PDB file of C-alpha atoms and ligand atoms in Angstrom:
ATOM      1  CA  UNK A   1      96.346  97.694  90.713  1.00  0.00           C
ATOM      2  CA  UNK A   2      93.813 100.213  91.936  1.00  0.00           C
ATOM      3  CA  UNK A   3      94.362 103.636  92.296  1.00  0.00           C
ATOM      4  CA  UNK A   4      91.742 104.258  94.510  1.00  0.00           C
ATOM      5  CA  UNK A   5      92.736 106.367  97.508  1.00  0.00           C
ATOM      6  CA  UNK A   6      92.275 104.770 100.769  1.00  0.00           C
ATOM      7  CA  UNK A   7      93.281 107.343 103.536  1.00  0.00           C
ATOM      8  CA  UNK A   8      94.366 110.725 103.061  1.00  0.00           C
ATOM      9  CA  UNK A   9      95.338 113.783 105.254  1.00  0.00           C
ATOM     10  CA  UNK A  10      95.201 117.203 104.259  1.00  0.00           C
ATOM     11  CA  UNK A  11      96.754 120.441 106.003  1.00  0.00           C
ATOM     12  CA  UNK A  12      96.149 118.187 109.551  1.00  0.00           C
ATOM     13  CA  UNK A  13      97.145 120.067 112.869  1.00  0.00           C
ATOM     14  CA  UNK A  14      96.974 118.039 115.748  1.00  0.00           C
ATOM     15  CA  UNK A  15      97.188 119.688 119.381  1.00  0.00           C
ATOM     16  CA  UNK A  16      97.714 117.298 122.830  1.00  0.00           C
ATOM     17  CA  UNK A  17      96.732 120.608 125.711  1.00  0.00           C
ATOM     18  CA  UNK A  18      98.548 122.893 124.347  1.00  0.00           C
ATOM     19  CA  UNK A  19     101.351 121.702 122.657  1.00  0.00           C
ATOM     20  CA  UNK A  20     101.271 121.349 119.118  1.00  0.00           C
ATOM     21  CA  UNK A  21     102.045 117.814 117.197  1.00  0.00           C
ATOM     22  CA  UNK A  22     101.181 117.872 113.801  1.00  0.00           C
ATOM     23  CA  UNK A  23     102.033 120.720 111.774  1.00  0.00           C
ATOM     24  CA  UNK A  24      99.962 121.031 108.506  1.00  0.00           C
ATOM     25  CA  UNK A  25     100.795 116.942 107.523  1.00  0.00           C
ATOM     26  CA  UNK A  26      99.613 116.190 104.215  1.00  0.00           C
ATOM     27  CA  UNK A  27      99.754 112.463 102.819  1.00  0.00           C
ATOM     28  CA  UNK A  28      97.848 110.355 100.636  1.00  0.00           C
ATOM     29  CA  UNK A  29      98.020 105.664 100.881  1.00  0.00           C
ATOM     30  CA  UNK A  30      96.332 104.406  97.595  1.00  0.00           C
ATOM     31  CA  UNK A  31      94.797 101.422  97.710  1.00  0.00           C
ATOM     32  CA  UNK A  32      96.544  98.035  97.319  1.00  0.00           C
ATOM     33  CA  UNK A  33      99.948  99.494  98.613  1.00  0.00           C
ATOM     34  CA  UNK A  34     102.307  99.341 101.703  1.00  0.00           C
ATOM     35  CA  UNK A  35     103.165 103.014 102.728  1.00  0.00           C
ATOM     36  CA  UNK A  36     106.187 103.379 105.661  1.00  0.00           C
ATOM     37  CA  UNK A  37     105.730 106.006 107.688  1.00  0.00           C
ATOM     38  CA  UNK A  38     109.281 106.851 109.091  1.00  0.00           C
ATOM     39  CA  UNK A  39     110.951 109.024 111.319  1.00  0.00           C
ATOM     40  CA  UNK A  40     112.925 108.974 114.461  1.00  0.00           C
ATOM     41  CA  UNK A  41     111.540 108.606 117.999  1.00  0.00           C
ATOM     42  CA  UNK A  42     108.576 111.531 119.056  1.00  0.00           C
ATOM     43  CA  UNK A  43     108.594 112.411 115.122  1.00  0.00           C
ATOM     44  CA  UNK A  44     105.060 112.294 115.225  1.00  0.00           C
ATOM     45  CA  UNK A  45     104.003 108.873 113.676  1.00  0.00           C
ATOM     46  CA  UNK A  46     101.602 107.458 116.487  1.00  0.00           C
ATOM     47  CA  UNK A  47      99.643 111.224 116.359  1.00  0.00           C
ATOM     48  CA  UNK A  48      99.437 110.868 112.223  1.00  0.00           C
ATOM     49  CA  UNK A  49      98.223 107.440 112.666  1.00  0.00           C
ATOM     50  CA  UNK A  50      95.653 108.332 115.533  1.00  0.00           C
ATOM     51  CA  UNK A  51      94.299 111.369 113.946  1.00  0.00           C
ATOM     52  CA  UNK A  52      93.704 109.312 110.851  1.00  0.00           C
ATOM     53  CA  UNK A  53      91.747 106.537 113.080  1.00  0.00           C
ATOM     54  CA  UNK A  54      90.020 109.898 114.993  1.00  0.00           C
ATOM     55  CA  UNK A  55      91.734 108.681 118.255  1.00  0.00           C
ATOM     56  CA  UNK A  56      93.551 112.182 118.098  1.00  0.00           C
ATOM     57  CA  UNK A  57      91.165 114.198 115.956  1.00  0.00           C
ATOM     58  CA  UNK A  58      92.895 116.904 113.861  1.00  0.00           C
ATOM     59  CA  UNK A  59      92.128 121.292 114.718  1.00  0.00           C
ATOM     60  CA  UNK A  60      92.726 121.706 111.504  1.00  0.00           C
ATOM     61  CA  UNK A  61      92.361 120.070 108.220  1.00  0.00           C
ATOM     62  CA  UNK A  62      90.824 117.256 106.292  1.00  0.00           C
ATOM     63  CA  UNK A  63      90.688 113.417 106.678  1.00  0.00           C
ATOM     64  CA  UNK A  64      89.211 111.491 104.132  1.00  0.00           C
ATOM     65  CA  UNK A  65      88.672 107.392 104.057  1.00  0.00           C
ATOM     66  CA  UNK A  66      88.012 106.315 100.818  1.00  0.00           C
ATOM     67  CA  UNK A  67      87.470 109.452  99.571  1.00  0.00           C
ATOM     68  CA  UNK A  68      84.980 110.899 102.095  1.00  0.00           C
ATOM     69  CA  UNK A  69      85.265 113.358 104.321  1.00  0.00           C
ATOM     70  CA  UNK A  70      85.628 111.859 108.081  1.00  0.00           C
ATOM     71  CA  UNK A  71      86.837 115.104 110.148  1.00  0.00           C
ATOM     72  CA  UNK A  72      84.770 115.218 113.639  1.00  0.00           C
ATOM     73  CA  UNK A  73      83.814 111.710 113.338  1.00  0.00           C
ATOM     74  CA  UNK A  74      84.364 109.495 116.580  1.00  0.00           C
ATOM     75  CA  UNK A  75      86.826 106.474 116.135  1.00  0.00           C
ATOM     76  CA  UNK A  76      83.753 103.810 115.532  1.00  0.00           C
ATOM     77  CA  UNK A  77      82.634 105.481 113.106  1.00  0.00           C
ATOM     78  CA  UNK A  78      86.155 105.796 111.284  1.00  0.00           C
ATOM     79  CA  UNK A  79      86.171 102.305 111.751  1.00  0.00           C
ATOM     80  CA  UNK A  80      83.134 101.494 109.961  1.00  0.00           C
ATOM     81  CA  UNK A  81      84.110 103.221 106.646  1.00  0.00           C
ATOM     82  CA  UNK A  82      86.947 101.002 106.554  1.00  0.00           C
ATOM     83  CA  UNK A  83      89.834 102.017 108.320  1.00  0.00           C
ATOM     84  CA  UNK A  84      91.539  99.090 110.885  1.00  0.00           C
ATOM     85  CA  UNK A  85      93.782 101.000 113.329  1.00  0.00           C
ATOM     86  CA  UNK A  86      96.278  98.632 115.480  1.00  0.00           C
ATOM     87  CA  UNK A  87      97.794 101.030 117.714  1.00  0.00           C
ATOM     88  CA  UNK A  88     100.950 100.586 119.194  1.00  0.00           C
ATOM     89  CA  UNK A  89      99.583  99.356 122.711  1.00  0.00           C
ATOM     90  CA  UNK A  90      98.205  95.910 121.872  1.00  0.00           C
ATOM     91  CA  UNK A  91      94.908  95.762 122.655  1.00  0.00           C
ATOM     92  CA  UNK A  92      94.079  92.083 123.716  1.00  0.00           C
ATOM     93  CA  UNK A  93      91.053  91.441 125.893  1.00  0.00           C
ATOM     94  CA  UNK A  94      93.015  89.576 128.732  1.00  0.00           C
ATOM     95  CA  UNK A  95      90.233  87.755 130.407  1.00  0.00           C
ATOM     96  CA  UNK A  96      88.751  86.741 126.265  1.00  0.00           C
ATOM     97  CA  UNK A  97      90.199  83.634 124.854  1.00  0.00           C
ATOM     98  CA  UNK A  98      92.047  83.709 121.515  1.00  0.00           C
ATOM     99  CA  UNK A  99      89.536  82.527 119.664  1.00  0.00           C
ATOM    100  CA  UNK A 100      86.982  84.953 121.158  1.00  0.00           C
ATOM    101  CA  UNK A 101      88.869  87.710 120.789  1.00  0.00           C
ATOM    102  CA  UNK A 102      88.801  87.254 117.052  1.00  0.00           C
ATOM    103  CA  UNK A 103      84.985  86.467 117.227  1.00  0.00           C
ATOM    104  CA  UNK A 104      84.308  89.594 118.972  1.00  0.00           C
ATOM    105  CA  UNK A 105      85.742  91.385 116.012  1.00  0.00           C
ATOM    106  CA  UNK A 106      84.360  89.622 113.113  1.00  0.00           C
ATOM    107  CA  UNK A 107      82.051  91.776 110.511  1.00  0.00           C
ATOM    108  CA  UNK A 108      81.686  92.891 107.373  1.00  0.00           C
ATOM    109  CA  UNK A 109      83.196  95.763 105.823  1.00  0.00           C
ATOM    110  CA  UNK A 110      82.153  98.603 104.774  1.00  0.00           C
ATOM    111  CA  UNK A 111      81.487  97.422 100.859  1.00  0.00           C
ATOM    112  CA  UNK A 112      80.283  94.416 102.261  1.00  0.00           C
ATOM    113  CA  UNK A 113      83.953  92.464 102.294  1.00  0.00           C
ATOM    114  CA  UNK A 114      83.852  88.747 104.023  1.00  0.00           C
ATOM    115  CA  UNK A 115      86.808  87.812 102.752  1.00  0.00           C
ATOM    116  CA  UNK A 116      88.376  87.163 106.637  1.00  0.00           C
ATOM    117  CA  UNK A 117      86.840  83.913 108.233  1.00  0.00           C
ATOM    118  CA  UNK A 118      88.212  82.899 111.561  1.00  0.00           C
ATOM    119  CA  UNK A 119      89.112  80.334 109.337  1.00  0.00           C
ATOM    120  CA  UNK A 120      91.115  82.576 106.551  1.00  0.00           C
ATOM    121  CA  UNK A 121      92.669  84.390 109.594  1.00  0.00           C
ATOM    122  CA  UNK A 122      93.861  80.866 111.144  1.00  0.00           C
ATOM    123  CA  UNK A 123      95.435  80.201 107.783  1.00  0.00           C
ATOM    124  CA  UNK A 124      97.190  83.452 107.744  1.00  0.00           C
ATOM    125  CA  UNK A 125      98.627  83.022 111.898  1.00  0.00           C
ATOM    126  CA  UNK A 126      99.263  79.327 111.966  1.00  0.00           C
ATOM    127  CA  UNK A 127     100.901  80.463 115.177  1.00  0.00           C
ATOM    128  CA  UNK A 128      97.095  81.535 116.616  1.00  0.00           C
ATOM    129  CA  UNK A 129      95.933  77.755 116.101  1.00  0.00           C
ATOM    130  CA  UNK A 130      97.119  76.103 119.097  1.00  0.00           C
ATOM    131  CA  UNK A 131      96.755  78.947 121.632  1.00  0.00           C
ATOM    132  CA  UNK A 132      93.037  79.402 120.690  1.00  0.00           C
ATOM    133  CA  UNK A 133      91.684  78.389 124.009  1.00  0.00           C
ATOM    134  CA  UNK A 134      94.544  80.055 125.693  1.00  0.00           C
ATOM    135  CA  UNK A 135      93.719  83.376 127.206  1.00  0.00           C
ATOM    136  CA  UNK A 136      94.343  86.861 125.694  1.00  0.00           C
ATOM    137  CA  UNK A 137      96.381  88.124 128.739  1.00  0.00           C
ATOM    138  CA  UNK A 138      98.608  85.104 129.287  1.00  0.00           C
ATOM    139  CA  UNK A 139      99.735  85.457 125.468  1.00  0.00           C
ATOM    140  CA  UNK A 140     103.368  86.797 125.248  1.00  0.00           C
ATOM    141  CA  UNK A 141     104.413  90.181 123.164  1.00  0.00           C
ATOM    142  CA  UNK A 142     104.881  88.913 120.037  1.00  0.00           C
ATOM    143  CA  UNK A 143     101.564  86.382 120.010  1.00  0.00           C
ATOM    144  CA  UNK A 144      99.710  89.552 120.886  1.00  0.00           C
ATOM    145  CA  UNK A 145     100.610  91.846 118.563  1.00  0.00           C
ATOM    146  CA  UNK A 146      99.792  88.954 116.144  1.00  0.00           C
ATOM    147  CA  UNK A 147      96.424  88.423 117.680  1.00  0.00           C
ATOM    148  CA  UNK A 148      95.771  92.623 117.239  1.00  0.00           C
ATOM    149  CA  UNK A 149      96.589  92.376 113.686  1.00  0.00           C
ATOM    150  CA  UNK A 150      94.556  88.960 113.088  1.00  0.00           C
ATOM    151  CA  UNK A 151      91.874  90.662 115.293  1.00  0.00           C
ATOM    152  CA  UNK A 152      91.564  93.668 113.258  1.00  0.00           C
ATOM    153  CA  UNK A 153      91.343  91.692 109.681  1.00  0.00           C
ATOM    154  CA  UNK A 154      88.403  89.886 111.032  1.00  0.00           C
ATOM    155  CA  UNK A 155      86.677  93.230 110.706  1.00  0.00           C
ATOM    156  CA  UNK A 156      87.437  93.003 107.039  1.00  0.00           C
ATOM    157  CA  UNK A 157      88.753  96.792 106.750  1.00  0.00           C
ATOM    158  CA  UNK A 158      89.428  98.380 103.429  1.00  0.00           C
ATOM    159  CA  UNK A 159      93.483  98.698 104.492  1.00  0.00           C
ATOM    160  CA  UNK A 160      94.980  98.694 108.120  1.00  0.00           C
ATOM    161  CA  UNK A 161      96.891 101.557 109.991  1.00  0.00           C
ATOM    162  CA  UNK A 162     100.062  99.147 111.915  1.00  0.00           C
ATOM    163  CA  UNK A 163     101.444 101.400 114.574  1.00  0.00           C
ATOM    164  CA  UNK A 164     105.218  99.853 114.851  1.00  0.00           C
ATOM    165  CA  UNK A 165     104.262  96.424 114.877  1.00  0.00           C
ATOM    166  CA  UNK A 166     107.626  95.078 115.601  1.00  0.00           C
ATOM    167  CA  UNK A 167     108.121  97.180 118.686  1.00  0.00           C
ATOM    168  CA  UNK A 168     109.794  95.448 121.764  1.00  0.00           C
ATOM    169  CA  UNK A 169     109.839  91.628 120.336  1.00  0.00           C
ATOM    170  CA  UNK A 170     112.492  88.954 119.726  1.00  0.00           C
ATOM    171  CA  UNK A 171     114.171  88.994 116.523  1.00  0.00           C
ATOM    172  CA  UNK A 172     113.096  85.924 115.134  1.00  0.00           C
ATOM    173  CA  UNK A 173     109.082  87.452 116.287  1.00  0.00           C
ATOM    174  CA  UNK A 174     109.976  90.147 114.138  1.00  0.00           C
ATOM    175  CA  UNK A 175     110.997  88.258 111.256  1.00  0.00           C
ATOM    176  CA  UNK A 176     107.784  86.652 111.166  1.00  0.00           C
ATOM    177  CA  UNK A 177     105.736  89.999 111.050  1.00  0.00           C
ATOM    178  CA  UNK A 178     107.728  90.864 108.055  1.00  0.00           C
ATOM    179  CA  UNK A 179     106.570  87.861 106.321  1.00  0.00           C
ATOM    180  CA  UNK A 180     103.061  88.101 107.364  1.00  0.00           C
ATOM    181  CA  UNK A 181     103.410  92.337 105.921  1.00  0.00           C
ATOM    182  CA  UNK A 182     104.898  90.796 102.736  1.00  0.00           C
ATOM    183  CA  UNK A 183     102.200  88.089 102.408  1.00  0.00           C
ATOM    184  CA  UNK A 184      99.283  91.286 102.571  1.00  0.00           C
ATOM    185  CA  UNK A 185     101.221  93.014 100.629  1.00  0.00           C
ATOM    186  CA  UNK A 186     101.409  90.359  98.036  1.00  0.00           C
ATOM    187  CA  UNK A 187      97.430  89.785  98.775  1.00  0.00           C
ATOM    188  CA  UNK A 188      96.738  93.733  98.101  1.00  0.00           C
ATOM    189  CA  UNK A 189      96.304  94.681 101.512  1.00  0.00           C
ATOM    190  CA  UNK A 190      96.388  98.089 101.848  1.00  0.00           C
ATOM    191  CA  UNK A 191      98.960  98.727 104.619  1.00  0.00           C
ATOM    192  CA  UNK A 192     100.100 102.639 106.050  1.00  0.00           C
ATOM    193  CA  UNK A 193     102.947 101.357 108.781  1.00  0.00           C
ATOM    194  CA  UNK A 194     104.242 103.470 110.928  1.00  0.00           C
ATOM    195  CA  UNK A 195     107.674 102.426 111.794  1.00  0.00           C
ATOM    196  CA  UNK A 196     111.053 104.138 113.085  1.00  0.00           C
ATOM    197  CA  UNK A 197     113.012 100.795 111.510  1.00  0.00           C
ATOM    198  CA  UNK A 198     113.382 101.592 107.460  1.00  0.00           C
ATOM    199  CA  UNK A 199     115.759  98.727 107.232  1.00  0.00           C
ATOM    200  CA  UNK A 200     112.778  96.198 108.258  1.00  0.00           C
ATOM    201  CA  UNK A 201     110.153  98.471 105.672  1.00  0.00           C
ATOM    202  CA  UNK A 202     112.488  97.930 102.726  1.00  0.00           C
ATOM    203  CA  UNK A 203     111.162  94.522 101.679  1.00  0.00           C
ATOM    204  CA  UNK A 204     107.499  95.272 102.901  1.00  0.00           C
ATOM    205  CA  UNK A 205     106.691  98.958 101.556  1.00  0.00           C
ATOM    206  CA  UNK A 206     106.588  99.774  97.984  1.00  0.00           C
ATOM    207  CA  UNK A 207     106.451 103.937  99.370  1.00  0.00           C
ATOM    208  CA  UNK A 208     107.846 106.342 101.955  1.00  0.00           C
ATOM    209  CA  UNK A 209     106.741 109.263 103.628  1.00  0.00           C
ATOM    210  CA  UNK A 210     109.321 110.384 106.242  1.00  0.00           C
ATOM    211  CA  UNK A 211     107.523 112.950 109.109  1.00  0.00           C
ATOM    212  CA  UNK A 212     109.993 115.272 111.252  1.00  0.00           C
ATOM    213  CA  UNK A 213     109.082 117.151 113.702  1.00  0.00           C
ATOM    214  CA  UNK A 214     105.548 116.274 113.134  1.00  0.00           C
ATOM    215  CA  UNK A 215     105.930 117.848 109.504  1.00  0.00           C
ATOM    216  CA  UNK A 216     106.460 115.867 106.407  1.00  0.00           C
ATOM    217  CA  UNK A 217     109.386 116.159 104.746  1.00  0.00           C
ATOM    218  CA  UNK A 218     110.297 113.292 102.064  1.00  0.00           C
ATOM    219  CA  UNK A 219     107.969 111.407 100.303  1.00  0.00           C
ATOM    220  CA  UNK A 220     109.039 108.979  97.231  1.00  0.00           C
ATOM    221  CA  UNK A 221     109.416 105.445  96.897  1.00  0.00           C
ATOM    222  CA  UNK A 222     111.205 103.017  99.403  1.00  0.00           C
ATOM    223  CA  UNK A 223     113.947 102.310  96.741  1.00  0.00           C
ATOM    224  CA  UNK A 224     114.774 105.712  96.264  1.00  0.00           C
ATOM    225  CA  UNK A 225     114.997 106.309  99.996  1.00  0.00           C
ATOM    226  CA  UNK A 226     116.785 103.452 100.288  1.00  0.00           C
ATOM    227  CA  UNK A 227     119.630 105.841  98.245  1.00  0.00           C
ATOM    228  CA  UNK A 228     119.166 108.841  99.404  1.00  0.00           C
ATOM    229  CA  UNK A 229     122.103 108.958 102.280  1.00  0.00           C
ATOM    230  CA  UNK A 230     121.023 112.481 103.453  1.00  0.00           C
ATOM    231  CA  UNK A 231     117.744 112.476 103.932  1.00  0.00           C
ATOM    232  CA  UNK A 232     118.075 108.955 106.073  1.00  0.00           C
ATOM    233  CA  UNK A 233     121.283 110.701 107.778  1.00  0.00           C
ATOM    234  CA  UNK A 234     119.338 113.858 108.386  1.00  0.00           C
ATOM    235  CA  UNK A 235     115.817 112.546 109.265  1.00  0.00           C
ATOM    236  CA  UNK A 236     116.269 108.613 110.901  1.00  0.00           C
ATOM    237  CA  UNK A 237     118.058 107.055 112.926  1.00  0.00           C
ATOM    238  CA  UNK A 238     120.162 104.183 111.214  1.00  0.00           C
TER     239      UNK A 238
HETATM  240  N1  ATP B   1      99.412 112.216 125.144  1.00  0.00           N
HETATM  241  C1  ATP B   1     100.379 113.099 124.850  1.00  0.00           C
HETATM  242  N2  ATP B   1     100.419 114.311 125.449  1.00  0.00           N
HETATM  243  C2  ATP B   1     101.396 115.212 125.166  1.00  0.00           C
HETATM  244  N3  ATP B   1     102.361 114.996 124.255  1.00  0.00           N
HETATM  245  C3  ATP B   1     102.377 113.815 123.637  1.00  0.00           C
HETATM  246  C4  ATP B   1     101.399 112.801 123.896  1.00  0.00           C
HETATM  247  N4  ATP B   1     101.666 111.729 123.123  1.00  0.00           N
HETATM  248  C5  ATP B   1     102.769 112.060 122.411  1.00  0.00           C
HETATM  249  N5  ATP B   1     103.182 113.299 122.710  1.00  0.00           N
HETATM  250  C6  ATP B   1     104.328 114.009 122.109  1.00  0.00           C
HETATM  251  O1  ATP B   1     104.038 114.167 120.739  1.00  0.00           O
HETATM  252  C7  ATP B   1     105.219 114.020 119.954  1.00  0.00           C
HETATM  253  C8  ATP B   1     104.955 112.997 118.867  1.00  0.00           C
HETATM  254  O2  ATP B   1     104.707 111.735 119.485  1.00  0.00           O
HETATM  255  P1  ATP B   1     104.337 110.440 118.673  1.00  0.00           P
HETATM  256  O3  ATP B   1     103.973 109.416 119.668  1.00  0.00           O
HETATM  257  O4  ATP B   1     103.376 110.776 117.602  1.00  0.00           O
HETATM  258  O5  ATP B   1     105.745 110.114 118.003  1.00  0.00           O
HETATM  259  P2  ATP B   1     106.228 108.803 117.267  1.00  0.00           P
HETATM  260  O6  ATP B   1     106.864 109.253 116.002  1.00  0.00           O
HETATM  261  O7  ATP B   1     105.168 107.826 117.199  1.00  0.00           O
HETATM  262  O8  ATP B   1     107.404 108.295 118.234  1.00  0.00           O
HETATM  263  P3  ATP B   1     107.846 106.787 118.639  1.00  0.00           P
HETATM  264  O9  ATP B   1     108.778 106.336 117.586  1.00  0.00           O
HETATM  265  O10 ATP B   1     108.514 106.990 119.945  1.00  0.00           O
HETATM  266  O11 ATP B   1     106.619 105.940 118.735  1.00  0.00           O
HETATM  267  C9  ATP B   1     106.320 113.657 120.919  1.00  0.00           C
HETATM  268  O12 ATP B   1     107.045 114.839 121.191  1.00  0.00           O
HETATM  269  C10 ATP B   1     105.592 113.184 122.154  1.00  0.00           C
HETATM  270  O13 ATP B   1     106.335 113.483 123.306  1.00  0.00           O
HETATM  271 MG1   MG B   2     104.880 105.943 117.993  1.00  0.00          MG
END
């Protein structure tokens, strides 16, 4: 397994107006892994996430993709060197067909990566198959946060940012997010998932980072959060 880095904050601040976020968040997702980012409601997840992507650009600190230094860069350009954001508010084109919405997305990544085909992603969401003609807006919850993630792979990103992707959907919908997470995972897709659920991280993520307050304050593997009763007590809500 690679050791590479593939995102990392440093020291980030992150302001909305006037009110302070992000409070010097530090935190590192090597390549190959699935990283939970945990914490209870307003703990500060979606900001870490979107001041990774540039969507909420840091006053303070570093960001680095792959190892290079991305602070003051717009969000396209964060994009390009490899980072795929799917942010918590499902981006679908409405009036776009399935199937276009994918092609809209397709490229190459930033090494040159191909290795998502409409055809590979269609393998992957067996669900996408027969709603390809369907439009993007008549597509319920769970089908579009499927269609965001399969959207996002067709830009062949180095590792994806997954802003609560079981948010709001039917149980059974979730269930079958976890086994498309574990089926990256097992693929070495590098994942960073922001999610306020540890219970469904526990089979996906191999590591934890828990933010409070918009300030780290656990990070260790998912097993050994798993068994740690007062830092889930003090810092999630279970
Ligand atoms: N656009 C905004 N303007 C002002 N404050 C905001 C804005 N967006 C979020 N906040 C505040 O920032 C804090 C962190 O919010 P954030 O969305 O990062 O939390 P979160 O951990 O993702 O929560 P959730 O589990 O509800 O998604 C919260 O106190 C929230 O009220
Ligand atoms: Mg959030």
């Amino acid at each position: 397994m690679s050791t590479r880095e593939f995102v990392a904050a440093e020291g980030i601040d992150v302001f909305y107006g006037t009110s302070q976020i992000l409070f010097g968040v530090s935190l590192a997702v090597a390549e190959g892994q699935t990283t939970a980012l945990l914490g209870r409601n307003g703990a500060g997840k979606s900001t870490t996430l979107k001041a990774i992507a540039g969507v909420a650009p840091p006053s303070r600190g570093v960001i680095r993709v792959l190892g290079k230094a991305m602070q003051g860069e717009k969000p396209h350009r964060i994009a390009r060197a490899g980072v795929g954001f799917v942010p918590e508010d499902r981006q679908v084109f409405p009036e776009h067909s399935v199937e276009d919405n994918l092609l809209i997305a397709a490229k190459k990544g930033p090494d040159g990566q191909d290795y998502w085909t409409l055809a590979r992603v269609y393998e992957m969401f067996p669900l996408l198959v027969p709603l390809k003609a369907r439009m993007g807006g008549n597509l319920s919850g769970g089908e579009q946060q499927m269609l965001t993630i399969a959207r996002t792979l067709m830009g062949n990103p180095s590792g994806l940012l997954l802003d609560e992707p079981s948010e709001g959907l039917a149980p059974v919908i979730v269930e079958r997010i976890g086994e498309l997470l574990r089926t990256l995972r097992d693929m070495g897709v590098t994942v960073l998932l922001a999610e306020q659920n540890m219970h469904f991280c526990l089979d996906i993520a191999s590591h934890a980072i828990v933010i409070d307050k918009g300030q780290i304050v656990y990070r260790d593997t998912i097993e050994a959060l798993r068994n740690d009763e007062a830092v889930k007590s003090r810092y999630l809500a279970l």
